Coordinates of N, CA, C and O in Angstrom, one line a residue:
M661 N -18.6 19.3 14.9 CA -18.3 17.6 15.3 C -16.7 17.6 14.5 O -16.4 18.0 13.5
A662 N -16.3 16.6 15.3 CA -14.6 16.5 15.0 C -14.5 15.8 13.2 O -15.3 14.7 13.2
A663 N -13.1 15.9 12.9 CA -13.2 15.6 11.7 C -13.0 14.0 11.6 O -12.0 13.3 12.7
A664 N -13.1 13.5 10.7 CA -12.8 11.7 10.6 C -11.2 11.6 10.1 O -10.7 12.0 9.6
R665 N -10.5 10.5 11.7 CA -9.2 10.6 11.4 C -9.1 9.6 9.9 O -7.8 9.6 9.5
L666 N -10.0 8.7 9.5 CA -9.4 8.3 8.1 C -10.7 8.7 7.3 O -11.8 8.3 7.4
R667 N -10.4 9.3 6.0 CA -11.5 9.2 5.1 C -11.4 9.0 4.0 O -10.0 8.9 3.2
V668 N -12.1 7.9 3.4 CA -11.7 6.6 2.1 C -12.7 7.3 1.1 O -13.9 7.5 1.3
S669 N -12.3 7.5 0.1 CA -13.2 7.9 -1.4 C -13.0 6.3 -2.2 O -12.0 5.8 -2.2
V670 N -14.0 6.1 -2.7 CA -14.2 5.2 -3.7 C -14.7 5.4 -5.2 O -15.5 5.7 -5.3
A671 N -14.1 4.8 -6.0 CA -14.0 4.8 -7.1 C -14.5 3.2 -7.8 O -13.8 2.4 -7.6
T672 N -15.5 3.3 -8.7 CA -16.0 1.7 -9.2 C -16.6 2.0 -10.7 O -17.4 3.1 -10.6
P673 N -16.6 0.9 -11.0 CA -17.2 0.8 -12.1 C -18.8 0.3 -12.1 O -19.0 0.0 -10.8
D674 N -19.3 0.6 -13.1 CA -20.7 0.3 -13.0 C -20.8 -1.2 -12.8 O -19.8 -1.9 -13.0
G675 N -21.8 -1.8 -12.0 CA -22.5 -2.8 -11.3 C -21.7 -3.3 -10.2 O -22.3 -4.2 -9.7
L676 N -20.9 -2.9 -9.8 CA -20.4 -3.0 -8.2 C -20.9 -1.9 -7.1 O -20.9 -2.0 -6.1
N677 N -22.0 -1.1 -7.8 CA -22.7 0.2 -6.7 C -22.8 -0.8 -5.5 O -22.5 -0.1 -4.4
V678 N -23.7 -1.5 -5.8 CA -24.6 -2.0 -4.6 C -23.4 -2.6 -3.8 O -23.4 -2.1 -2.4
A679 N -22.2 -3.5 -3.9 CA -21.7 -4.0 -3.1 C -20.4 -2.8 -2.6 O -20.1 -3.4 -1.5
T680 N -20.0 -2.1 -3.2 CA -19.3 -0.8 -2.8 C -20.0 0.0 -1.9 O -19.6 0.9 -1.1
R681 N -21.2 0.1 -1.3 CA -22.4 0.9 -0.7 C -21.9 1.1 0.6 O -21.7 -0.1 1.2
G682 N -21.2 1.8 1.2 CA -20.9 2.0 2.5 C -19.5 1.5 2.8 O -19.1 1.5 4.1
L683 N -18.7 1.2 1.8 CA -17.2 0.5 2.0 C -16.2 1.6 2.7 O -15.5 1.4 3.6
G684 N -16.5 3.0 2.4 CA -15.6 3.9 2.7 C -16.0 3.8 4.2 O -14.8 3.7 5.2
P685 N -17.1 4.3 4.8 CA -17.5 4.5 5.8 C -17.2 3.0 6.8 O -16.3 3.1 8.1
W686 N -17.2 2.1 6.3 CA -17.2 0.8 7.1 C -15.5 0.6 7.4 O -15.5 0.5 8.7
L687 N -14.9 0.8 6.3 CA -13.5 1.2 6.5 C -12.8 1.8 7.5 O -11.5 1.6 8.5
S688 N -13.1 3.1 7.6 CA -13.1 3.9 8.5 C -13.6 3.7 10.1 O -12.6 4.1 11.0
R689 N -14.0 2.9 10.2 CA -14.8 2.6 11.6 C -14.2 1.6 12.0 O -13.3 1.3 13.5
I690 N -13.6 0.3 10.9 CA -13.0 -0.6 11.7 C -11.2 -0.5 11.7 O -10.6 -1.1 12.2
A691 N -11.0 0.5 10.8 CA -9.3 1.1 10.5 C -8.7 0.8 12.3 O -9.2 1.6 13.1
P692 N -7.6 0.2 12.2 CA -6.4 0.5 13.2 C -6.6 1.9 13.5 O -6.4 3.3 12.8
A693 N -6.0 2.3 14.8 CA -5.9 4.1 15.3 C -4.5 4.4 14.4 O -4.7 5.5 14.2
A694 N -3.7 3.6 13.9 CA -2.6 4.2 13.2 C -3.2 4.8 11.5 O -2.4 5.7 11.4
A695 N -4.2 4.1 11.6 CA -4.7 4.8 9.9 C -5.3 6.3 10.3 O -6.6 6.6 10.6
K696 N -4.4 7.2 9.8 CA -5.0 8.8 9.7 C -4.5 9.4 8.5 O -3.6 9.4 7.7
G697 N -5.8 10.1 8.0 CA -5.5 10.6 6.4 C -6.3 10.3 5.7 O -7.5 10.0 6.3
D698 N -6.0 10.5 4.5 CA -7.0 10.2 3.0 C -6.5 9.0 2.5 O -5.5 8.9 2.1
L699 N -7.4 8.5 1.8 CA -6.9 7.1 1.0 C -8.0 7.1 0.1 O -9.1 7.5 0.0
S700 N -7.5 6.3 -1.1 CA -8.7 6.2 -2.2 C -9.0 4.6 -2.4 O -7.8 4.0 -2.1
I701 N -9.5 3.8 -2.7 CA -9.9 2.6 -3.0 C -10.6 2.5 -4.6 O -11.7 3.6 -4.9
A702 N -10.0 2.0 -5.5 CA -10.4 2.3 -6.7 C -10.7 0.7 -7.0 O -9.8 -0.4 -7.1
I703 N -11.8 0.4 -7.8 CA -11.9 -1.0 -8.0 C -12.0 -1.0 -9.9 O -12.3 -0.2 -10.4
V704 N -11.2 -1.8 -10.3 CA -10.5 -2.1 -11.4 C -10.7 -2.9 -12.3 O -11.1 -4.5 -11.5
S705 N -10.8 -3.5 -13.4 CA -11.0 -4.4 -14.4 C -9.7 -5.3 -13.9 O -8.6 -5.1 -13.6
D706 N -9.9 -6.7 -14.3 CA -8.8 -8.0 -14.1 C -7.9 -7.3 -14.8 O -6.8 -7.2 -14.9
R707 N -8.5 -6.7 -16.3 CA -7.4 -6.6 -17.2 C -6.4 -5.4 -16.8 O -5.2 -5.7 -16.7
R708 N -7.0 -4.4 -16.0 CA -5.9 -3.3 -15.5 C -5.2 -3.8 -14.5 O -4.6 -3.6 -14.2
M709 N -5.9 -4.7 -13.3 CA -5.3 -5.1 -12.4 C -3.5 -6.1 -12.9 O -2.6 -5.5 -12.2
R710 N -3.9 -6.7 -13.8 CA -2.8 -7.6 -14.5 C -1.6 -6.7 -14.7 O -0.4 -6.9 -14.8
A711 N -2.0 -5.9 -15.4 CA -1.3 -4.4 -16.3 C -0.6 -3.6 -14.6 O 0.7 -3.7 -14.6
L712 N -0.9 -3.5 -14.2 CA -0.2 -2.6 -12.6 C 0.4 -3.8 -11.9 O 1.5 -3.5 -11.3
N713 N -0.1 -5.1 -11.8 CA 0.9 -6.0 -11.3 C 1.7 -6.5 -11.7 O 3.3 -6.5 -11.3
R714 N 2.2 -6.7 -13.2 CA 3.2 -6.7 -13.9 C 4.2 -4.9 -14.0 O 5.0 -5.3 -14.0
Q715 N 3.6 -3.9 -14.3 CA 4.3 -3.0 -14.2 C 4.9 -2.7 -13.1 O 6.4 -2.1 -12.9
F716 N 4.5 -3.1 -11.5 CA 4.9 -2.4 -10.1 C 5.0 -3.4 -9.5 O 6.0 -3.3 -8.4
R717 N 4.9 -5.0 -10.1 CA 5.8 -5.9 -9.3 C 6.5 -7.3 -9.7 O 6.9 -8.2 -9.4
G718 N 6.0 -7.2 -11.3 CA 6.9 -8.1 -12.2 C 6.5 -8.9 -12.3 O 6.9 -10.1 -12.8
K719 N 5.1 -9.1 -12.1 CA 4.3 -10.4 -12.0 C 3.2 -10.4 -13.0 O 2.3 -9.8 -12.9
D720 N 3.4 -11.0 -14.3 CA 2.3 -11.2 -15.2 C 1.2 -11.9 -15.1 O 1.0 -13.0 -15.8
K721 N 0.0 -11.6 -13.5 CA -0.3 -12.1 -13.5 C -1.7 -11.2 -12.5 O -1.1 -10.4 -12.2
V722 N -3.0 -11.3 -12.8 CA -3.8 -10.7 -12.1 C -3.7 -10.8 -10.5 O -3.7 -12.4 -10.3
T723 N -4.3 -9.8 -9.7 CA -4.2 -10.3 -8.5 C -5.2 -9.5 -7.7 O -5.8 -9.2 -8.3
D724 N -5.8 -9.8 -6.6 CA -6.9 -9.5 -5.9 C -6.9 -7.9 -5.6 O -7.6 -7.2 -5.7
V725 N -5.4 -8.0 -5.2 CA -6.0 -6.3 -4.4 C -4.0 -5.6 -4.2 O -3.2 -6.6 -4.4
L726 N -3.8 -4.5 -4.5 CA -2.9 -3.9 -4.2 C -2.6 -2.5 -3.6 O -4.1 -2.1 -4.0
S727 N -1.4 -2.1 -3.0 CA -1.6 -1.4 -2.4 C -0.5 -0.1 -2.5 O 0.7 -0.5 -2.7
F728 N -0.7 0.6 -2.8 CA 0.2 2.1 -3.2 C 0.0 3.0 -2.3 O -0.2 4.1 -2.7
P729 N 1.0 2.8 -1.7 CA 1.6 4.2 -0.1 C 2.0 5.3 -1.0 O 2.9 5.5 -1.8
A730 N 1.5 6.5 -0.3 CA 1.6 7.9 -1.0 C 3.9 7.6 -0.7 O 4.2 8.5 -1.5
D731 N 4.2 7.5 0.3 CA 5.1 7.9 0.5 C 5.9 6.6 1.2 O 5.7 6.3 2.6
P732 N 6.6 5.6 0.6 CA 6.8 4.2 1.3 C 7.8 4.6 2.7 O 7.8 3.6 3.1
S733 N 8.7 5.4 2.6 CA 9.2 6.0 3.5 C 8.9 6.8 4.8 O 9.8 6.4 6.0
T734 N 7.7 7.0 4.6 CA 6.9 7.1 6.0 C 6.6 5.9 7.0 O 6.3 4.8 6.8
P735 N 7.0 6.2 8.5 CA 7.2 5.0 9.2 C 5.7 4.9 9.4 O 4.9 5.6 9.3
L736 N 5.7 3.3 9.9 CA 3.8 3.0 10.4 C 3.5 3.8 11.5 O 3.9 4.4 12.5
G737 N 2.1 4.3 11.3 CA 1.2 4.9 12.0 C 1.8 6.5 11.9 O 0.9 7.2 12.6
A738 N 2.4 6.9 10.9 CA 3.6 8.2 11.1 C 1.8 9.3 10.1 O 0.9 8.4 9.2
S739 N 1.6 10.1 10.9 CA 0.3 11.0 10.2 C 0.7 11.7 9.1 O 1.4 12.5 9.0
R740 N -0.2 11.8 8.1 CA 0.2 12.3 6.8 C -1.3 12.9 6.2 O -2.2 12.0 6.3
A741 N -1.6 13.7 5.1 CA -2.9 13.9 4.8 C -3.2 13.1 3.7 O -4.0 12.7 3.9
F742 N -2.4 12.4 2.8 CA -2.6 11.1 1.8 C -2.0 10.1 2.1 O -0.8 10.2 1.5
M743 N -2.9 9.0 2.6 CA -2.0 7.8 2.7 C -1.7 6.8 1.5 O -0.5 6.2 1.6
G744 N -2.2 7.1 0.5 CA -2.4 6.2 -0.7 C -3.6 5.4 -1.1 O -4.7 6.2 -1.0
D745 N -3.1 4.6 -2.2 CA -4.2 3.9 -2.9 C -4.2 2.7 -2.9 O -3.0 1.5 -2.5
I746 N -5.7 2.0 -2.8 CA -5.5 0.8 -2.9 C -6.7 0.1 -4.0 O -7.4 1.1 -4.4
V747 N -6.0 -0.5 -4.6 CA -6.5 -1.3 -6.0 C -6.9 -2.5 -5.8 O -6.3 -3.3 -5.5
I748 N -8.7 -2.6 -6.2 CA -8.9 -4.3 -6.3 C -9.6 -4.4 -7.6 O -10.3 -3.7 -8.2
A749 N -9.4 -5.5 -7.6 CA -9.5 -6.3 -8.9 C -11.0 -6.5 -8.8 O -11.6 -7.7 -8.4
A750 N -12.1 -6.5 -10.2 CA -13.3 -6.6 -9.7 C -13.9 -8.0 -10.4 O -14.4 -8.4 -9.1
G751 N -13.3 -8.5 -10.8 CA -13.8 -9.8 -11.3 C -13.0 -10.8 -10.4 O -13.7 -11.8 -10.2
V752 N -12.1 -10.6 -9.9 CA -11.1 -11.8 -8.8 C -12.2 -11.4 -7.7 O -12.2 -12.5 -7.0
S753 N -12.2 -10.5 -7.3 CA -13.5 -10.4 -6.3 C -14.6 -11.1 -6.0 O -14.6 -11.4 -5.3
K754 N -15.4 -10.4 -7.3 CA -16.4 -11.4 -7.3 C -16.4 -13.5 -7.5 O -17.2 -14.3 -6.6
R755 N -15.4 -13.4 -7.9 CA -14.8 -14.6 -8.1 C -14.5 -15.4 -6.7 O -15.0 -16.6 -6.1
Q756 N -13.8 -14.7 -5.9 CA -13.6 -15.2 -4.7 C -14.9 -15.2 -3.4 O -14.6 -15.7 -2.5
A757 N -15.3 -14.2 -4.0 CA -16.7 -14.0 -3.2 C -17.7 -15.5 -3.1 O -17.9 -15.9 -2.2
R758 N -17.8 -15.8 -4.5 CA -18.6 -16.8 -4.6 C -17.8 -18.5 -4.1 O -18.3 -19.2 -3.7
E759 N -16.4 -18.1 -4.3 CA -15.9 -19.1 -3.3 C -15.7 -19.2 -2.0 O -16.1 -20.7 -1.4
A760 N -15.8 -18.1 -1.4 CA -15.8 -18.3 0.1 C -17.2 -18.2 0.4 O -17.6 -18.9 2.1
G761 N -18.0 -18.3 -0.6 CA -19.9 -18.5 0.3 C -20.1 -17.1 0.9 O -20.8 -17.5 1.7
H762 N -19.6 -15.6 0.4 CA -20.0 -14.7 1.0 C -20.2 -13.9 -0.3 O -20.1 -14.1 -1.0
S763 N -21.0 -12.9 0.2 CA -21.2 -11.5 -0.9 C -20.0 -11.0 -1.4 O -19.0 -11.0 -0.8
A764 N -20.6 -10.2 -2.9 CA -19.5 -9.5 -2.9 C -18.8 -8.2 -2.0 O -17.8 -8.1 -1.8
Q765 N -20.1 -7.6 -1.4 CA -19.7 -6.3 -0.3 C -18.5 -7.3 0.9 O -17.9 -6.6 1.1
T766 N -18.8 -8.4 1.4 CA -18.2 -8.6 2.3 C -16.5 -9.2 1.5 O -15.7 -8.3 2.1
E767 N -16.7 -9.8 0.4 CA -15.1 -9.9 -0.2 C -14.6 -8.2 -0.2 O -13.3 -8.3 -0.1
L768 N -15.1 -7.4 -0.8 CA -14.5 -6.1 -0.9 C -14.0 -5.6 0.6 O -13.1 -4.7 0.5
R769 N -15.1 -5.7 1.4 CA -14.2 -5.6 2.8 C -13.1 -6.1 2.9 O -12.0 -5.6 3.9
V770 N -13.2 -7.7 2.9 CA -12.0 -8.1 3.0 C -10.4 -7.8 2.6 O -9.7 -7.5 2.9
L771 N -10.8 -7.6 1.1 CA -10.0 -6.9 0.2 C -9.3 -5.9 1.2 O -8.5 -5.2 1.0
A772 N -9.9 -4.6 1.1 CA -10.3 -3.4 1.3 C -9.2 -3.1 2.8 O -8.3 -2.5 3.0
L773 N -9.4 -3.9 4.0 CA -8.5 -4.3 5.3 C -7.1 -4.5 4.8 O -6.3 -4.3 5.3
H774 N -7.2 -5.5 4.2 CA -5.8 -6.3 3.8 C -5.2 -5.0 2.9 O -3.8 -5.4 3.5
G775 N -5.5 -4.5 2.0 CA -4.7 -3.1 1.2 C -4.4 -2.2 2.5 O -3.7 -1.9 2.3
L776 N -5.7 -1.8 3.5 CA -4.9 -0.7 4.3 C -4.0 -1.2 5.3 O -3.1 -0.3 5.5
L777 N -4.1 -2.6 5.4 CA -2.7 -3.1 6.3 C -1.4 -2.6 5.4 O -0.4 -2.3 6.1
H778 N -1.5 -2.9 4.3 CA -0.6 -2.8 3.5 C 0.2 -1.5 3.3 O 1.4 -0.6 3.5
L779 N -0.7 -0.4 3.3 CA -0.6 1.2 3.2 C 0.1 1.5 4.4 O 0.8 2.4 4.3
L780 N -0.4 0.9 5.8 CA 0.4 1.2 7.0 C 1.8 0.6 6.9 O 2.2 1.0 8.1
G781 N 1.9 -0.3 6.4 CA 3.6 -0.8 6.4 C 3.3 -2.2 6.6 O 4.7 -2.6 6.8
Y782 N 2.4 -2.8 6.8 CA 2.5 -4.3 7.2 C 2.8 -5.1 6.2 O 2.4 -4.9 5.0
D783 N 3.7 -6.4 6.6 CA 3.8 -7.5 5.0 C 4.2 -8.5 5.7 O 5.0 -8.9 6.3
H784 N 2.8 -9.4 5.6 CA 2.7 -10.8 5.7 C 3.8 -11.7 5.1 O 3.9 -12.8 5.7
E785 N 4.6 -10.9 4.5 CA 5.6 -12.1 4.0 C 6.8 -11.8 4.3 O 7.9 -13.0 4.4
S786 N 6.9 -11.1 4.9 CA 8.3 -10.8 5.7 C 8.1 -10.5 7.3 O 9.1 -9.9 8.1
D787 N 7.1 -10.2 8.3 CA 6.8 -9.6 9.2 C 6.4 -10.5 10.3 O 5.9 -10.0 11.8
D788 N 7.0 -11.8 10.5 CA 6.8 -12.8 11.4 C 5.4 -12.9 11.9 O 5.2 -12.8 13.1
G789 N 4.5 -12.8 11.4 CA 2.8 -13.0 11.8 C 2.2 -11.5 12.3 O 1.4 -11.6 12.8
K790 N 3.2 -10.5 12.1 CA 2.4 -9.0 12.8 C 1.0 -8.9 12.0 O 0.1 -8.3 12.5
M791 N 1.3 -8.9 10.8 CA 0.4 -8.5 9.9 C -1.1 -9.5 10.1 O -2.1 -9.1 10.2
A792 N -1.0 -10.4 10.0 CA -1.9 -11.8 10.3 C -2.4 -11.6 11.7 O -3.6 -11.6 11.9
R793 N -1.7 -11.0 12.8 CA -2.4 -10.8 14.2 C -3.2 -9.7 14.2 O -4.4 -9.5 14.3
T794 N -2.9 -8.8 13.1 CA -3.2 -7.4 13.2 C -4.5 -7.6 12.2 O -5.5 -7.1 12.9
E795 N -4.6 -7.9 11.0 CA -6.2 -8.1 10.5 C -6.7 -9.7 11.1 O -8.4 -9.2 10.9
L796 N -6.5 -10.3 12.0 CA -7.4 -11.0 12.9 C -8.4 -10.5 13.6 O -8.9 -10.7 14.1
R797 N -7.3 -10.0 14.6 CA -8.3 -8.4 15.4 C -8.8 -7.5 14.8 O -10.1 -7.6 15.6
L798 N -8.9 -7.2 13.4 CA -9.6 -5.9 13.3 C -10.8 -6.8 12.5 O -11.7 -6.5 12.3
R799 N -10.6 -8.3 11.9 CA -11.8 -9.3 11.2 C -12.7 -9.3 12.5 O -13.4 -9.2 12.2
K800 N -12.1 -9.6 13.7 CA -13.0 -10.4 14.6 C -13.8 -8.7 14.9 O -15.0 -9.1 15.2
K801 N -13.6 -7.4 15.1 CA -14.0 -6.7 15.4 C -15.2 -6.3 14.5 O -16.5 -5.5 14.4
A802 N -14.7 -6.2 12.9 CA -15.7 -6.1 12.1 C -16.4 -7.3 12.0 O -17.3 -7.7 10.6
K803 N -16.5 -8.4 12.3 CA -17.1 -10.0 12.2 C -17.2 -10.3 11.0 O -17.9 -10.9 10.0
L804 N -15.9 -10.4 10.4 CA -15.5 -10.9 9.3 C -15.3 -12.2 9.4 O -13.9 -12.3 10.3
K805 N -15.5 -13.5 8.5 CA -15.1 -14.8 9.4 C -13.8 -15.4 8.6 O -13.1 -15.4 9.6
E806 N -13.3 -14.8 7.4 CA -12.0 -14.9 7.0 C -11.0 -13.7 6.3 O -12.1 -13.1 5.7
G807 N -9.8 -14.0 6.2 CA -9.3 -12.7 5.5 C -8.3 -14.1 4.6 O -8.1 -14.9 4.7
L808 N -7.8 -12.8 4.2 CA -6.8 -13.3 2.9 C -5.7 -14.0 3.2 O -4.9 -15.3 2.5
I809 N -5.1 -13.7 4.7 CA -4.0 -14.2 4.9 C -4.0 -16.1 5.2 O -3.3 -16.8 5.0
E810 N -5.5 -16.0 5.9 CA -5.7 -17.5 5.7 C -5.8 -18.1 4.6 O -5.5 -19.6 4.9
R811 N -6.9 -17.8 4.1 CA -7.0 -18.6 2.4 C -5.5 -19.1 2.1 O -5.4 -20.0 0.7
R812 N -4.6 -17.8 1.8 CA -3.3 -18.5 1.5 C -2.1 -19.6 2.2 O -1.5 -19.9 1.4
R813 N -2.8 -19.7 3.3 CA -2.1 -20.6 4.1 C -1.9 -22.2 3.3 O -3.1 -22.5 2.9

């Protein structure tokens, strides 16, 4: 059996185990072909996420998802052993799931997909819609109705 092109590990606090079940394999199936290597997803408290957002982005507020590429200078689609980390705020994801009218599992999938695209070098704030188009294509493949980019418009 061939090795997976993308391997995902998920670390989660108590209480989200059901929602995170299958998140890694799901993301591996949905990921674009450029996603090769290993990545980790950490589900953290909103307090921890706020601290990370302040430290790394200079924004003193909680956010839903952050991505930390292993090597930001690596070009889009380049193969590497470790791609980076995706961090998701547990409380924010639960609130957004309620607001969107879907399950916590669906929201984690939306956030993980968005975070993965950032790991791959996409940036919806500066890429003239390239990330939005890619996210839309992958969401359709995954049967996800809405993504973060649409919500923020």
